[in-house]
């Protein structure tokens, strides 16, 4: 079965310590869910810590050391609730999104990950990724 995008959902929270994101519409058991949450506008992102909902596995946590931090998690869907809430140990502005995918190998749903920070600009550069299997799906946040 080929990997396919199912749906996505997003939300924001201003001057908060948590953000709640709906599970994407149509999510079915064994779909792979990928959630990224961006935190910004606070003074100590390196010292802040994330708390993800039960059952989510951290893929990557990146900070720029100057007021922004992004965490990315994965989960294999199984009788999903309506939404999930991510928290961070600092008051800040939060924006997050969850994307659902079908046809993903549940044993190794994320085979490679990389992140980097970018200075303020009109463009974003990303590190290179080498996939381990053919027909891999590249997801960026």
C-alpha positions as semicolon CSV with decimal commas, in nm:
position;residue;x (nm);y (nm);z (nm)
1;X;0,000;0,000;0,000
2;X;0,132;0,345;-0,086
3;X;0,162;0,617;0,175
4;X;-0,111;0,880;0,142
5;X;-0,204;1,198;0,327
6;X;-0,542;1,161;0,502
7;X;-0,616;1,499;0,664
8;X;-0,477;1,764;0,899
9;X;-0,593;1,984;1,187
10;X;-0,431;2,284;1,358
11;X;-0,480;2,533;1,638
12;X;-0,310;2,823;1,816
13;X;-0,293;2,949;2,173
14;X;-0,170;3,298;2,266
15;X;0,007;3,367;2,596
16;X;-0,055;3,011;2,713
17;X;0,115;2,696;2,838
18;X;-0,088;2,450;2,630
19;X;-0,250;2,404;2,292
20;X;-0,524;2,156;2,202
21;X;-0,529;2,011;1,849
22;X;-0,814;1,806;1,703
23;X;-0,743;1,463;1,561
24;X;-0,765;1,497;1,179
25;X;-1,103;1,413;1,027
26;X;-1,138;1,054;0,911
27;X;-0,848;0,921;1,119
28;X;-0,864;0,542;1,133
29;X;-0,683;0,283;1,343
30;X;-0,324;0,228;1,221
31;X;-0,298;0,571;1,057
32;X;0,025;0,748;1,152
33;X;-0,024;1,088;1,315
34;X;0,254;1,348;1,313
35;X;0,217;1,656;1,532
36;X;0,446;1,960;1,544
37;X;0,404;2,238;1,798
38;X;0,591;2,568;1,774
39;X;0,644;2,779;2,087
40;X;0,759;3,138;2,059
41;X;0,770;3,470;2,234
42;X;0,928;3,362;2,560
43;X;1,268;3,425;2,706
44;X;1,404;3,082;2,797
45;X;1,312;2,818;2,537
46;X;1,618;2,601;2,607
47;X;1,500;2,562;2,966
48;X;1,136;2,495;2,882
49;X;1,013;2,137;2,869
50;X;0,735;1,977;2,666
51;X;0,471;1,741;2,800
52;X;0,307;1,538;2,526
53;X;-0,014;1,339;2,563
54;X;0,023;0,972;2,660
55;X;0,106;0,747;2,368
56;X;0,300;1,003;2,163
57;X;0,672;0,951;2,086
58;X;0,907;1,249;2,052
59;X;1,075;1,262;1,711
60;X;1,260;1,595;1,735
61;X;1,290;1,894;1,970
62;X;1,464;2,200;1,825
63;X;1,532;2,539;1,986
64;X;1,693;2,850;1,844
65;X;1,806;2,973;2,186
66;X;1,638;3,309;2,127
67;X;1,271;3,260;2,202
68;X;1,147;2,976;1,978
69;X;1,120;2,600;2,019
70;X;0,953;2,329;1,809
71;X;0,868;1,975;1,907
72;X;0,751;1,699;1,675
73;X;0,587;1,371;1,784
74;X;0,441;1,062;1,620
75;X;0,167;0,815;1,710
76;X;-0,003;0,511;1,557
77;X;-0,377;0,583;1,573
78;X;-0,589;0,350;1,785
79;X;-0,938;0,451;1,901
80;X;-0,849;0,820;1,900
81;X;-1,021;1,082;2,116
82;X;-1,149;1,405;1,959
83;X;-0,828;1,596;2,039
84;X;-0,495;1,604;2,224
85;X;-0,332;1,873;2,437
86;X;0,042;1,954;2,441
87;X;0,190;2,163;2,723
88;X;0,515;2,350;2,774
89;X;0,663;2,471;3,102
90;X;0,673;2,838;2,997
91;X;0,404;3,088;2,903
92;X;0,434;3,166;2,533
93;X;0,250;3,170;2,202
94;X;0,181;2,824;2,061
95;X;0,084;2,698;1,716
96;X;0,051;2,333;1,627
97;X;-0,077;2,095;1,369
98;X;-0,143;1,724;1,331
99;X;-0,131;1,542;0,998
100;X;-0,258;1,190;0,941
101;X;-0,118;0,941;0,690
102;X;-0,232;0,599;0,569
103;X;-0,016;0,314;0,442
104;X;0,280;0,388;0,673
105;X;0,490;0,103;0,817
106;X;0,377;0,098;1,182
107;X;0,701;-0,072;1,291
108;X;0,918;0,220;1,178
109;X;0,683;0,510;1,102
110;X;0,968;0,765;1,114
111;X;1,295;0,629;0,982
112;X;1,495;0,953;0,978
113;X;1,459;1,305;1,116
114;X;1,659;1,625;1,120
115;X;1,601;1,985;1,219
116;X;1,770;2,319;1,217
117;X;1,691;2,675;1,310
118;X;1,678;2,957;1,057
119;X;1,733;3,328;1,107
120;X;1,441;3,559;1,033
121;X;1,404;3,571;0,658
122;X;1,162;3,523;0,372
123;X;1,289;3,170;0,304
124;X;1,356;2,855;0,502
125;X;1,636;2,607;0,447
126;X;1,625;2,253;0,579
127;X;1,888;1,988;0,643
128;X;1,912;1,696;0,403
129;X;1,753;1,362;0,491
130;X;1,850;1,021;0,358
131;X;1,565;0,773;0,371
132;X;1,636;0,408;0,446
133;X;1,362;0,251;0,232
134;X;1,212;0,317;-0,107
135;X;0,876;0,494;-0,140
136;X;0,937;0,697;0,179
137;X;0,725;1,009;0,239
138;X;0,902;1,333;0,340
139;X;0,716;1,550;0,592
140;X;0,828;1,903;0,684
141;X;0,715;2,123;0,971
